[in-house]
XYZ file of C-alpha atoms in Angstrom:
484
model
C -30.830 -3.203 -75.570
C -32.488 -6.862 -75.887
C -32.590 -7.696 -72.336
C -31.142 -11.507 -72.028
C -28.916 -10.844 -75.357
C -25.850 -12.866 -74.601
C -22.499 -12.160 -76.040
C -20.825 -13.596 -79.108
C -17.763 -13.905 -77.737
C -16.347 -15.728 -74.856
C -13.571 -13.593 -73.439
C -14.795 -10.758 -71.421
C -14.344 -6.840 -71.298
C -13.272 -4.938 -67.907
C -13.468 -1.291 -68.600
C -12.235 1.227 -66.184
C -14.662 4.302 -65.468
C -13.572 8.027 -65.241
C -14.385 11.463 -65.733
C -14.713 10.529 -69.588
C -17.258 7.902 -68.901
C -19.062 7.835 -65.641
C -22.158 9.482 -66.134
C -25.232 7.019 -66.811
C -25.747 7.281 -70.660
C -22.389 6.550 -71.239
C -21.866 3.742 -68.990
C -25.315 2.240 -71.157
C -23.328 2.964 -73.956
C -20.510 1.225 -73.039
C -22.273 -2.222 -72.127
C -24.136 -1.947 -75.326
C -20.809 -1.871 -77.198
C -19.483 -4.552 -75.355
C -18.326 -4.208 -71.340
C -19.105 -6.985 -69.477
C -17.584 -5.393 -65.795
C -16.568 -2.079 -64.695
C -13.605 -1.170 -63.094
C -13.786 1.494 -60.505
C -10.258 2.571 -59.746
C -9.740 3.728 -56.028
C -6.983 5.702 -56.800
C -8.800 8.497 -57.991
C -11.992 10.388 -56.677
C -13.656 10.606 -53.855
C -16.085 8.359 -52.164
C -19.166 10.476 -53.168
C -18.451 9.763 -56.841
C -17.997 6.597 -56.764
C -20.843 5.787 -54.951
C -22.956 7.675 -57.728
C -20.964 5.696 -60.237
C -21.581 1.981 -58.769
C -25.479 3.254 -58.276
C -25.466 4.155 -61.939
C -24.356 0.379 -62.720
C -26.664 -1.076 -60.455
C -29.956 0.914 -62.415
C -28.530 -0.298 -65.720
C -28.276 -3.946 -64.298
C -32.326 -3.524 -63.172
C -32.909 -1.854 -67.079
C -31.305 -4.675 -68.652
C -31.643 -7.600 -66.613
C -27.702 -8.459 -66.868
C -25.420 -8.745 -63.986
C -22.659 -6.494 -64.669
C -19.636 -7.278 -62.327
C -18.005 -4.716 -60.271
C -14.453 -4.125 -59.436
C -12.594 -1.751 -57.018
C -8.938 -1.485 -57.833
C -7.170 -0.291 -54.360
C -4.261 2.163 -54.833
C -1.694 -0.094 -52.593
C 1.376 1.520 -51.327
C 2.884 3.860 -54.100
C 6.357 5.431 -53.438
C 6.706 8.802 -54.244
C 9.286 11.149 -54.167
C 8.603 14.623 -52.342
C 8.113 18.391 -53.892
C 10.459 20.596 -55.406
C 11.181 24.377 -54.740
C 10.759 25.177 -58.546
C 8.013 22.403 -59.156
C 10.740 20.087 -61.473
C 14.304 19.864 -62.267
C 16.478 18.244 -64.797
C 19.025 15.559 -63.835
C 21.628 15.295 -66.150
C 23.092 12.051 -67.920
C 25.389 10.624 -65.312
C 25.040 13.408 -62.582
C 24.779 12.129 -58.687
C 21.178 13.275 -57.065
C 20.600 12.369 -53.682
C 17.106 11.246 -52.162
C 16.866 12.185 -48.420
C 15.068 12.249 -45.391
C 14.936 16.355 -44.977
C 11.775 18.099 -45.340
C 12.619 21.029 -47.718
C 12.050 21.498 -51.018
C 14.037 19.608 -53.651
C 16.733 20.812 -56.205
C 19.012 20.046 -59.185
C 21.011 17.746 -56.639
C 18.206 16.517 -53.900
C 14.975 15.418 -53.096
C 13.044 14.378 -50.208
C 12.039 10.404 -50.305
C 9.251 10.431 -47.997
C 9.482 6.586 -47.199
C 11.786 6.123 -44.184
C 11.147 2.127 -44.622
C 13.753 2.265 -47.597
C 16.589 3.942 -45.474
C 18.826 1.675 -44.296
C 17.256 -1.017 -46.763
C 19.070 -0.496 -50.267
C 22.288 -1.136 -51.207
C 24.928 -0.546 -53.642
C 24.225 -1.202 -56.652
C 20.612 -1.361 -56.178
C 18.112 0.598 -58.802
C 15.591 3.014 -58.391
C 13.289 3.699 -60.995
C 11.539 7.335 -61.004
C 8.298 8.374 -63.633
C 7.625 4.852 -64.715
C 11.405 4.329 -65.565
C 11.981 7.383 -67.071
C 14.484 8.469 -65.028
C 16.837 5.372 -63.533
C 19.142 5.849 -60.882
C 21.827 3.592 -59.597
C 22.580 3.711 -55.630
C 26.633 4.331 -54.684
C 25.805 4.911 -51.098
C 22.764 3.895 -49.034
C 22.647 4.955 -44.756
C 19.885 5.948 -42.381
C 19.578 9.436 -44.005
C 20.715 9.474 -47.460
C 20.833 7.673 -50.115
C 23.399 8.691 -53.148
C 23.007 7.628 -57.037
C 24.387 8.013 -60.114
C 21.561 8.845 -62.759
C 21.906 6.448 -65.521
C 19.032 7.601 -67.464
C 18.160 11.452 -66.677
C 15.865 13.761 -67.275
C 13.034 16.023 -66.325
C 11.823 14.962 -62.570
C 8.783 16.588 -60.483
C 6.615 16.926 -57.905
C 5.129 13.381 -56.249
C 6.388 11.475 -59.314
C 6.518 7.405 -58.724
C 9.195 5.508 -57.437
C 9.724 1.562 -58.199
C 12.420 -0.476 -56.332
C 12.687 -3.317 -58.008
C 15.558 -5.139 -56.439
C 14.826 -4.905 -52.578
C 11.432 -6.378 -50.552
C 10.104 -3.660 -49.374
C 8.974 -4.025 -45.714
C 5.794 -1.958 -46.165
C 2.215 -3.613 -46.186
C 0.247 -3.942 -49.291
C -2.383 -1.998 -47.937
C -2.284 1.774 -46.792
C -5.154 3.399 -44.554
C -6.417 4.892 -47.729
C -6.796 1.046 -48.992
C -8.557 0.161 -46.260
C -11.251 2.962 -46.224
C -11.382 2.199 -49.645
C -11.772 -1.547 -49.223
C -14.667 -0.861 -46.077
C -16.074 1.132 -49.374
C -15.951 -1.522 -51.566
C -17.915 -4.469 -49.456
C -20.410 -1.196 -48.414
C -21.342 -0.668 -52.004
C -21.198 -4.491 -52.702
C -18.057 -4.450 -54.967
C -17.994 -7.859 -56.777
C -14.205 -7.799 -56.806
C -11.783 -6.018 -55.008
C -8.503 -5.592 -56.319
C -5.289 -5.699 -54.166
C -2.533 -3.322 -55.961
C 1.520 -4.001 -55.185
C 1.036 -7.771 -54.056
C 4.285 -8.926 -52.693
C 3.760 -11.990 -50.838
C 1.043 -14.269 -50.151
C 0.371 -12.909 -46.213
C -0.584 -9.515 -48.422
C -3.585 -11.531 -49.797
C -4.400 -13.186 -46.600
C -4.506 -9.686 -44.740
C -7.129 -8.569 -47.521
C -9.209 -11.448 -47.396
C -9.364 -10.745 -43.580
C -10.352 -7.388 -43.837
C -13.191 -7.961 -46.882
C -14.798 -10.427 -44.009
C -15.751 -13.083 -45.969
C -17.540 -10.621 -49.002
C -16.885 -10.644 -52.574
C -13.723 -11.926 -54.796
C -10.367 -11.000 -54.367
C -8.167 -10.737 -57.447
C -4.278 -10.202 -56.910
C -2.380 -7.865 -58.858
C 1.124 -8.869 -59.937
C 2.954 -6.594 -60.752
C 5.927 -6.990 -58.698
C 9.019 -9.154 -59.329
C 8.929 -10.212 -55.698
C 4.944 -11.544 -56.097
C 6.538 -13.423 -59.473
C 8.885 -15.102 -57.405
C 5.422 -16.082 -54.489
C 3.334 -16.640 -57.476
C 2.130 -20.307 -56.280
C 1.461 -18.988 -52.822
C -0.414 -15.488 -54.289
C -2.529 -17.698 -56.595
C -3.874 -20.322 -54.110
C -4.900 -17.623 -51.747
C -6.470 -15.339 -54.516
C -9.779 -15.809 -55.946
C -8.375 -14.206 -59.094
C -5.099 -12.763 -60.499
C -4.398 -9.618 -62.589
C -1.290 -9.547 -65.250
C -0.837 -5.793 -64.091
C 1.554 -4.700 -66.700
C 2.004 -1.031 -66.334
C 4.535 -1.691 -62.993
C 5.584 -4.882 -63.743
C 6.742 -3.466 -67.238
C 8.621 -0.733 -65.505
C 10.496 -3.276 -62.661
C 10.870 -6.112 -65.109
C 13.507 -5.792 -68.581
C 10.434 -5.275 -71.411
C 11.468 -8.268 -73.016
C 10.479 -10.685 -69.964
C 7.138 -9.384 -69.584
C 5.426 -11.261 -72.499
C 6.466 -14.909 -71.570
C 5.489 -14.075 -68.228
C 1.901 -12.815 -69.190
C 1.636 -16.127 -70.747
C 2.998 -18.315 -67.818
C 0.518 -16.361 -65.216
C -2.720 -16.866 -67.882
C -1.656 -20.806 -67.732
C -1.297 -20.961 -64.040
C -4.300 -19.185 -63.310
C -6.278 -21.250 -65.803
C -4.845 -24.128 -64.529
C -5.963 -23.244 -60.852
C -9.205 -22.516 -62.427
C -9.347 -18.991 -61.480
C -10.005 -16.248 -63.562
C -7.177 -13.892 -65.167
C -7.217 -10.409 -66.372
C -4.793 -9.048 -68.652
C -4.719 -5.193 -68.100
C -2.604 -1.819 -68.929
C -1.682 -0.138 -72.328
C -3.942 -2.528 -74.360
C -4.995 0.424 -76.219
C -3.134 3.240 -75.471
C -3.262 5.199 -78.392
C -6.952 5.169 -78.184
C -6.641 7.881 -75.672
C -6.363 10.246 -78.157
C -7.061 8.443 -81.411
C -10.310 7.136 -82.599
C -7.910 4.128 -84.489
C -5.433 1.611 -82.667
C -2.356 0.836 -83.993
C -1.558 -2.448 -85.481
C 0.624 -3.379 -82.734
C -2.167 -2.727 -80.155
C -4.504 -4.950 -82.069
C -1.903 -8.270 -82.124
C -1.726 -7.262 -78.101
C -5.375 -7.395 -77.516
C -5.529 -10.680 -80.024
C -2.529 -12.635 -78.278
C -3.810 -11.870 -74.713
C -7.340 -13.848 -75.850
C -5.264 -16.377 -78.022
C -3.592 -16.972 -74.463
C -6.813 -18.275 -73.190
C -7.073 -15.099 -70.825
C -10.917 -14.566 -69.290
C -10.701 -10.620 -69.401
C -8.681 -8.005 -71.218
C -8.808 -4.443 -69.698
C -8.926 -0.806 -70.631
C -7.528 1.646 -68.461
C -7.351 5.174 -69.637
C -8.654 4.587 -72.707
C -11.998 4.345 -71.520
C -11.721 6.370 -68.311
C -10.124 9.593 -69.524
C -9.668 9.157 -73.251
C -11.535 10.667 -75.980
C -13.236 7.572 -77.816
C -14.234 5.325 -74.751
C -17.128 3.728 -76.575
C -15.228 2.901 -79.535
C -12.248 1.601 -77.781
C -14.705 -0.667 -76.432
C -15.828 -1.696 -79.986
C -12.773 -2.264 -81.211
C -11.786 -4.508 -78.435
C -15.141 -6.288 -78.819
C -14.485 -6.642 -82.616
C -10.689 -7.762 -82.259
C -11.886 -10.819 -79.377
C -14.824 -11.842 -81.846
C -12.517 -12.138 -85.070
C -9.775 -14.051 -82.964
C -12.571 -16.462 -81.230
C -13.679 -17.451 -85.026
C -10.140 -17.950 -86.061
C -9.862 -22.155 -86.042
C -6.486 -21.672 -84.743
C -7.943 -20.134 -81.678
C -9.779 -23.459 -80.696
C -6.365 -25.620 -81.728
C -4.426 -23.262 -79.431
C -7.036 -23.301 -76.241
C -7.221 -27.119 -76.569
C -2.890 -27.231 -76.598
C -3.070 -25.463 -73.374
C -5.548 -27.563 -71.812
C -4.903 -28.642 -68.148
C -5.255 -32.062 -66.459
C -8.420 -32.176 -64.068
C -7.627 -32.762 -60.531
C -8.878 -36.797 -59.309
C -12.386 -35.346 -58.106
C -15.497 -36.073 -59.400
C -16.255 -32.372 -59.903
C -13.212 -31.935 -62.452
C -14.166 -35.296 -64.149
C -17.648 -33.765 -65.170
C -16.218 -30.634 -66.203
C -13.672 -32.022 -68.100
C -16.761 -34.681 -69.504
C -18.823 -31.561 -70.337
C -16.329 -30.262 -72.868
C -15.313 -33.648 -74.324
C -19.577 -34.150 -74.980
C -19.540 -30.496 -76.356
C -16.725 -31.302 -78.968
C -18.170 -34.544 -79.993
C -22.204 -33.546 -80.173
C -23.800 -31.025 -81.430
C -24.623 -29.252 -77.891
C -25.892 -25.772 -78.075
C -24.642 -24.663 -74.384
C -23.770 -26.233 -71.256
C -26.015 -25.217 -68.539
C -24.570 -25.069 -65.097
C -26.415 -25.165 -61.709
C -24.456 -23.611 -59.138
C -24.683 -21.280 -55.609
C -21.062 -20.769 -55.147
C -19.801 -20.283 -58.746
C -17.160 -23.437 -58.165
C -18.852 -25.509 -60.805
C -18.661 -22.705 -63.618
C -15.240 -22.134 -62.575
C -14.012 -26.006 -63.190
C -16.252 -25.811 -66.569
C -14.608 -22.807 -67.828
C -11.405 -23.844 -67.103
C -11.698 -26.283 -69.914
C -12.484 -23.563 -72.318
C -15.444 -25.849 -73.856
C -16.349 -24.731 -77.336
C -19.793 -23.628 -76.685
C -21.002 -21.112 -74.229
C -21.615 -21.383 -70.325
C -25.427 -20.771 -69.002
C -25.112 -20.195 -65.473
C -28.083 -20.563 -63.698
C -27.749 -19.209 -59.667
C -30.014 -18.096 -57.120
C -27.701 -15.549 -55.853
C -27.271 -12.349 -57.318
C -23.418 -11.642 -55.794
C -22.468 -15.143 -57.851
C -24.114 -13.799 -61.016
C -22.363 -10.768 -60.685
C -18.753 -11.941 -60.071
C -19.220 -15.092 -62.611
C -19.687 -11.858 -65.521
C -16.023 -12.018 -65.060
C -15.390 -15.820 -66.131
C -14.553 -16.382 -69.485
C -17.462 -17.936 -71.473
C -20.020 -17.182 -68.874
C -23.469 -15.989 -69.394
C -24.873 -16.089 -65.839
C -28.619 -15.281 -64.933
C -30.074 -15.159 -61.522
C -33.111 -17.578 -60.864
C -34.934 -19.377 -58.219
C -33.601 -22.125 -56.778
C -34.796 -26.016 -57.629
C -35.226 -28.871 -55.485
C -35.563 -31.785 -57.761
C -34.034 -33.301 -60.226
C -37.261 -33.455 -62.807
C -37.207 -29.269 -62.112
C -33.204 -28.849 -62.530
C -33.935 -30.377 -65.806
C -37.367 -28.442 -67.036
C -35.800 -24.887 -65.788
C -32.405 -25.962 -67.635
C -34.541 -26.035 -70.641
C -36.406 -23.003 -70.101
C -33.809 -20.873 -69.638
C -31.793 -22.048 -72.408
C -34.816 -20.784 -74.472
C -35.378 -17.682 -72.972
C -31.755 -16.724 -73.008
C -31.218 -17.832 -76.763
C -29.087 -20.598 -76.453
C -30.866 -23.366 -78.493
C -34.119 -24.178 -80.265
C -36.485 -26.680 -80.886
C -34.328 -30.088 -81.328
C -31.123 -28.396 -79.788
C -29.276 -30.474 -77.686
C -28.163 -28.809 -73.723
C -25.632 -30.267 -71.508
C -26.997 -29.904 -67.616
C -24.456 -30.039 -64.846
C -25.421 -29.770 -61.294
C -25.392 -31.209 -57.875
C -27.105 -33.348 -55.714
C -28.381 -32.818 -53.327
C -29.116 -29.205 -54.281
C -28.123 -26.694 -52.358
C -25.230 -28.508 -51.375
C -21.906 -26.560 -52.153
C -18.929 -28.285 -54.444
C -21.484 -31.543 -54.730
C -20.759 -31.406 -58.500
C -22.174 -34.998 -59.168
C -24.488 -34.964 -62.276
C -24.375 -34.699 -65.675
C -27.209 -34.889 -68.096
C -27.721 -34.434 -71.962
C -31.124 -33.247 -72.930
C -32.893 -32.196 -76.043
C -34.972 -28.866 -76.490
C -38.643 -29.542 -77.837
C -39.031 -25.390 -78.307
C -42.101 -25.572 -76.527
C -41.035 -25.637 -72.950
C -41.950 -21.921 -72.495
C -45.610 -21.842 -73.659
C -46.941 -22.429 -69.804
C -44.116 -21.127 -67.980
C -43.439 -17.496 -66.805
C -40.010 -17.847 -65.075
C-alpha cells in the first residue's frame, strides 16, 4: 500500500468490524479497498476482543502511515421483552396480548416486560413496536402492573426481542451501566469517536461528554423521534451526528425518513460538524456479492446530500462479502463525485459563514479554489476547527490537513475531503509556507507549477485563531534537501 496515497474521493467510508472482518489481514484489505474509519460495535463481543481489534488497526496505521479513525459505538438502553416458555409464540392479528411485570416465562397471551419505568407511563392509543416493527401493538389499557394491547400486526415473537416506544418520552438515561464500562474502555484505548445511541435530549449528550473527561469526540446517533424534536440542542453539544436509520425507520413512518435524513445532513453541515449516514446502505450484500439498484441509489443520494461519511454495518461485520461491499461503496461515491451535477448540488446547499475571520477565510478558500487552478487547500491546525470550517464549504479541491497532534489527524479522517497528516509543529510564517509546499508534494497534491492555498492562524499554536490565507506556487524541487 502506498504510504501517502490520498483517496480520489472526498466522502469517507466508515465500516463496522465483526466476526467476518476483524482479523488483521482483512482489516488491511478493507483499508486498501477504501475504508477511512472503522466502527467497533460495543453491543457485541467482549472487551478483550475489541482491544485486539483496536491494536490491529493501530498496527496497520503505523505500517501505512495513514491515520485511521476508530469509532466505538455504545449499545444504549435497548428495551426488550422477556423469555417465553417455548422460546417463541405466535400472536394472531387482532388478538389481545399483555406485557406485565411477572417474572415468569411468557405464552401466547402475555410476556414479561422487564422495564418498570414503562408501566404507568404509557397511555391508551400509544404504540409498542416489537422486533424492529414486525409486530405492532396498540395500548388498550395501562397501569402499574400490566399493559394490555391489541395486535394491529401480529406474528412470531421470540425471546428478548427489542421493543420500540415511539409515542412516549421514556424516563431512562441514554447510558446503561454497560455503556459506562464500554465508554471507559473506549477512552482507555484512545478511540477517536464515541457514538451515543438512543439519544433523546441534549442532557444525554452532556452526560456522556462529562464521562469522557475531555478525551475524544462525541457523535450523537439520531434514532428517536424525541431526538428529532431536540435536534438543535443535541447538535450544539455533540461533535458529530449519525443518521441511524435503523431504529429511526422503525419509530417513524418510512416515508418520513428520507426528507429527515436530508434535513439532518444540511443542519450538521451548517454547524460545521461531520454527519454520517448509516444502516442498510448495502444490506443485500450481507449475502449477495452485488447490491440492488435501490441500494446503489441510496448510497449515491447520501453522497449527493453532502454527507461526510457513509457507513457499512452488518455488510462488513458479519457479511459474506465485506471487501466487495467496501469496493462497491467506494466506486459509487467516486462516480457521484465525478458528476457535474454533484458540484452544483453541493453549491446549492451551501451555508452562510458566521461573522468571524475564521469563517470568512474558510469561505474564501473555497471561492479561490473555484476561481484559480488550485490543486489543494493546505490547512495547519491543532484542534481541527479550521479544517471543519473549510470542509463545511465543500470546496472542489481536497484538503491537506497538517497537525502536530496524532489524535486530531485520526479524528479528522472522518471529515469530508480531508487527507490528514501528523507532522512537526511550525514556528514562523516562512517555515509554514516551506512545510506546506513540501507536504503537498510529498503527499501527491501537486507538482511543479501547481498552486496551493495555505490556511493557518498567527500566532501559531493558538486554537481558533485562523487569520492567514496565502496562495503559493510549487517549484517541484522543495523536497530536494528535506526529509520531513
